[in-house]
PDB file of C-alpha atoms in Angstrom:
ATOM      1  CA  ASP R  54      39.587  76.219 128.022  1.00 73.00           C
ATOM      2  CA  ARG R  55      40.815  74.479 124.896  1.00 74.00           C
ATOM      3  CA  LEU R  56      40.169  77.597 122.859  1.00 74.00           C
ATOM      4  CA  ARG R  57      42.139  79.633 125.392  1.00 74.00           C
ATOM      5  CA  LYS R  58      45.140  77.283 125.067  1.00 76.00           C
ATOM      6  CA  MET R  59      44.999  77.561 121.280  1.00 74.00           C
ATOM      7  CA  ALA R  60      44.867  81.351 121.517  1.00 73.00           C
ATOM      8  CA  ASP R  61      47.807  81.379 123.935  1.00 72.00           C
ATOM      9  CA  ALA R  62      49.795  79.090 121.622  1.00 73.00           C
ATOM     10  CA  ALA R  63      49.050  81.303 118.625  1.00 70.00           C
ATOM     11  CA  LEU R  64      49.981  84.400 120.598  1.00 66.00           C
ATOM     12  CA  SER R  65      53.272  82.880 121.765  1.00 68.00           C
ATOM     13  CA  GLN R  66      54.128  82.020 118.163  1.00 67.00           C
ATOM     14  CA  LEU R  67      53.524  85.623 117.175  1.00 64.00           C
ATOM     15  CA  GLN R  68      55.680  86.900 120.028  1.00 61.00           C
ATOM     16  CA  ALA R  69      58.520  84.433 119.461  1.00 64.00           C
ATOM     17  CA  PRO R  70      59.975  86.192 116.405  1.00 69.00           C
ATOM     18  CA  ASP R  71      59.934  89.529 118.253  1.00 75.00           C
ATOM     19  CA  ALA R  72      61.624  87.959 121.260  1.00 78.00           C
ATOM     20  CA  LYS R  73      64.224  86.358 118.988  1.00 82.00           C
ATOM     21  CA  LYS R  74      64.793  89.667 117.241  1.00 85.00           C
ATOM     22  CA  GLU R  75      65.239  91.450 120.552  1.00 84.00           C
ATOM     23  CA  GLU R  76      67.601  88.752 121.810  1.00 87.00           C
ATOM     24  CA  PHE R  77      69.642  89.032 118.612  1.00 89.00           C
ATOM     25  CA  ARG R  78      69.640  92.832 118.843  1.00 88.00           C
ATOM     26  CA  ALA R  79      70.913  92.609 122.433  1.00 92.00           C
ATOM     27  CA  TYR R  80      73.632  90.177 121.318  1.00 92.00           C
ATOM     28  CA  LEU R  81      74.762  92.546 118.543  1.00 90.00           C
ATOM     29  CA  SER R  82      74.802  95.461 120.945  1.00 92.00           C
ATOM     30  CA  LYS R  83      76.759  93.576 123.604  1.00 94.00           C
ATOM     31  CA  ALA R  84      79.290  92.392 121.000  1.00 93.00           C
ATOM     32  CA  GLY R  85      79.847  95.974 119.793  1.00 90.00           C
ATOM     33  CA  VAL R  86      78.552  95.253 116.302  1.00 91.00           C
ATOM     34  CA  ILE R  87      75.947  98.012 116.339  1.00 90.00           C
ATOM     35  CA  ASP R  88      78.520 100.599 117.445  1.00 90.00           C
ATOM     36  CA  ALA R  89      81.029  99.417 114.831  1.00 89.00           C
ATOM     37  CA  LEU R  90      78.481  99.542 112.009  1.00 91.00           C
ATOM     38  CA  THR R  91      77.232 102.938 113.146  1.00 92.00           C
ATOM     39  CA  LYS R  92      80.785 104.293 113.202  1.00 90.00           C
ATOM     40  CA  VAL R  93      81.477 102.949 109.697  1.00 90.00           C
ATOM     41  CA  LEU R  94      78.251 104.378 108.293  1.00 91.00           C
ATOM     42  CA  VAL R  95      78.874 107.765 109.924  1.00 92.00           C
ATOM     43  CA  GLY R  96      82.387 107.690 108.459  1.00 90.00           C
ATOM     44  CA  LEU R  97      80.957 106.980 105.018  1.00 91.00           C
ATOM     45  CA  TYR R  98      78.429 109.796 105.463  1.00 91.00           C
ATOM     46  CA  GLU R  99      81.170 112.239 106.479  1.00 91.00           C
ATOM     47  CA  GLU R 100      83.526 111.193 103.667  1.00 90.00           C
ATOM     48  CA  PRO R 101      84.008 114.332 101.515  1.00 89.00           C
ATOM     49  CA  GLU R 102      84.518 112.319  98.347  1.00 91.00           C
ATOM     50  CA  LYS R 103      82.092 109.418  98.375  1.00 92.00           C
ATOM     51  CA  PRO R 104      83.749 106.184  97.247  1.00 90.00           C
ATOM     52  CA  ALA R 105      82.541 104.646  94.005  1.00 92.00           C
ATOM     53  CA  ASN R 106      81.766 101.410  95.827  1.00 89.00           C
ATOM     54  CA  ALA R 107      80.247 101.885  99.277  1.00 90.00           C
ATOM     55  CA  ILE R 108      80.359  98.146 100.023  1.00 88.00           C
ATOM     56  CA  ASP R 109      84.127  98.064  99.421  1.00 86.00           C
ATOM     57  CA  PHE R 110      84.516 101.092 101.711  1.00 88.00           C
ATOM     58  CA  ILE R 111      82.595  99.307 104.467  1.00 88.00           C
ATOM     59  CA  LYS R 112      84.529  96.070 103.963  1.00 86.00           C
ATOM     60  CA  MET R 113      87.846  97.901 104.018  1.00 85.00           C
ATOM     61  CA  THR R 114      86.936  99.872 107.124  1.00 85.00           C
ATOM     62  CA  LEU R 115      85.537  96.884 109.009  1.00 84.00           C
ATOM     63  CA  GLY R 116      88.349  94.658 107.783  1.00 82.00           C
ATOM     64  CA  ALA R 117      91.027  96.737 109.471  1.00 66.00           C
ATOM     65  CA  PRO R 118      93.107  94.614 111.842  1.00 68.00           C
ATOM     66  CA  SER R 119      92.298  94.895 115.533  1.00 64.00           C
ATOM     67  CA  GLY R 120      94.155  97.607 117.383  1.00 70.00           C
ATOM     68  CA  VAL R 121      94.384  99.910 114.370  1.00 73.00           C
ATOM     69  CA  ASP R 122      93.135 103.435 115.026  1.00 80.00           C
ATOM     70  CA  VAL R 123      91.410 104.231 111.743  1.00 76.00           C
ATOM     71  CA  ASP R 124      90.741 107.843 112.760  1.00 81.00           C
ATOM     72  CA  ALA R 125      94.431 108.401 113.535  1.00 87.00           C
ATOM     73  CA  LEU R 126      95.398 106.889 110.191  1.00 87.00           C
ATOM     74  CA  LYS R 127      92.919 109.150 108.383  1.00 87.00           C
ATOM     75  CA  ALA R 128      94.324 112.206 110.173  1.00 91.00           C
ATOM     76  CA  GLU R 129      97.876 111.182 109.316  1.00 95.00           C
ATOM     77  CA  ASN R 130      96.848 110.572 105.713  1.00 94.00           C
ATOM     78  CA  GLU R 131      95.345 114.063 105.497  1.00 94.00           C
ATOM     79  CA  GLN R 132      98.509 115.625 106.950  1.00 97.00           C
ATOM     80  CA  LEU R 133     100.653 113.726 104.469  1.00 97.00           C
ATOM     81  CA  ARG R 134      98.443 114.813 101.568  1.00 96.00           C
ATOM     82  CA  GLN R 135      98.816 118.448 102.630  1.00 97.00           C
ATOM     83  CA  LYS R 136     102.584 118.022 102.950  1.00 97.00           C
ATOM     84  CA  CYS R 137     102.683 116.420  99.508  1.00 97.00           C
ATOM     85  CA  ASP R 138     100.747 119.363  98.040  1.00 97.00           C
ATOM     86  CA  GLU R 139     103.199 121.800  99.660  1.00 97.00           C
ATOM     87  CA  MET R 140     106.189 119.873  98.324  1.00 97.00           C
ATOM     88  CA  GLU R 141     104.701 119.771  94.819  1.00 97.00           C
ATOM     89  CA  LEU R 142     104.291 123.560  94.911  1.00 97.00           C
ATOM     90  CA  LYS R 143     107.890 124.019  96.066  1.00 97.00           C
ATOM     91  CA  LEU R 144     109.090 121.668  93.340  1.00 97.00           C
ATOM     92  CA  ALA R 145     107.148 123.584  90.702  1.00 96.00           C
ATOM     93  CA  GLU R 146     108.631 126.875  91.956  1.00 95.00           C
ATOM     94  CA  ALA R 147     112.154 125.423  91.933  1.00 95.00           C
ATOM     95  CA  GLU R 148     111.706 124.042  88.424  1.00 94.00           C
ATOM     96  CA  LYS R 149     110.431 127.424  87.248  1.00 94.00           C
ATOM     97  CA  LYS R 150     113.444 129.229  88.757  1.00 92.00           C
ATOM     98  CA  LEU R 151     115.797 126.677  87.271  1.00 92.00           C
ATOM     99  CA  ALA R 152     114.212 127.109  83.852  1.00 92.00           C
ATOM    100  CA  GLU R 153     114.601 130.877  84.166  1.00 90.00           C
ATOM    101  CA  GLY R 154     118.251 130.411  85.032  1.00 84.00           C
ATOM    102  CA  SER R 155     118.180 132.117  88.425  1.00 61.00           C
ATOM    103  CA  PRO R 156     119.154 129.656  91.160  1.00 56.00           C
ATOM    104  CA  ASP R 157     118.034 130.611  94.667  1.00 55.00           C
ATOM    105  CA  GLU R 158     121.499 131.071  96.260  1.00 53.00           C
TER     106      GLU R 158
END
């Protein structure tokens, strides 16, 4: 009987870390941490130009104030970059015409 109690005590000690891990995992899931980290890591994976410092990317993404739609900001940023590229092309064309002495009017 004494040996059985010792075996049960040893077994419970072995199971305790797993139970603690599972409890912690459930806490992280309930708090949305797992989803947030997954979203950040997927975002890093899908980033066309990988940042030089992945940790800074993660910090910056996770450090965004609450209520900020990072995906919307990324989409807006991409639209603005395209617009900037278009404007730079138009500027280059206008400068070329001006240099040639033929204004567009």
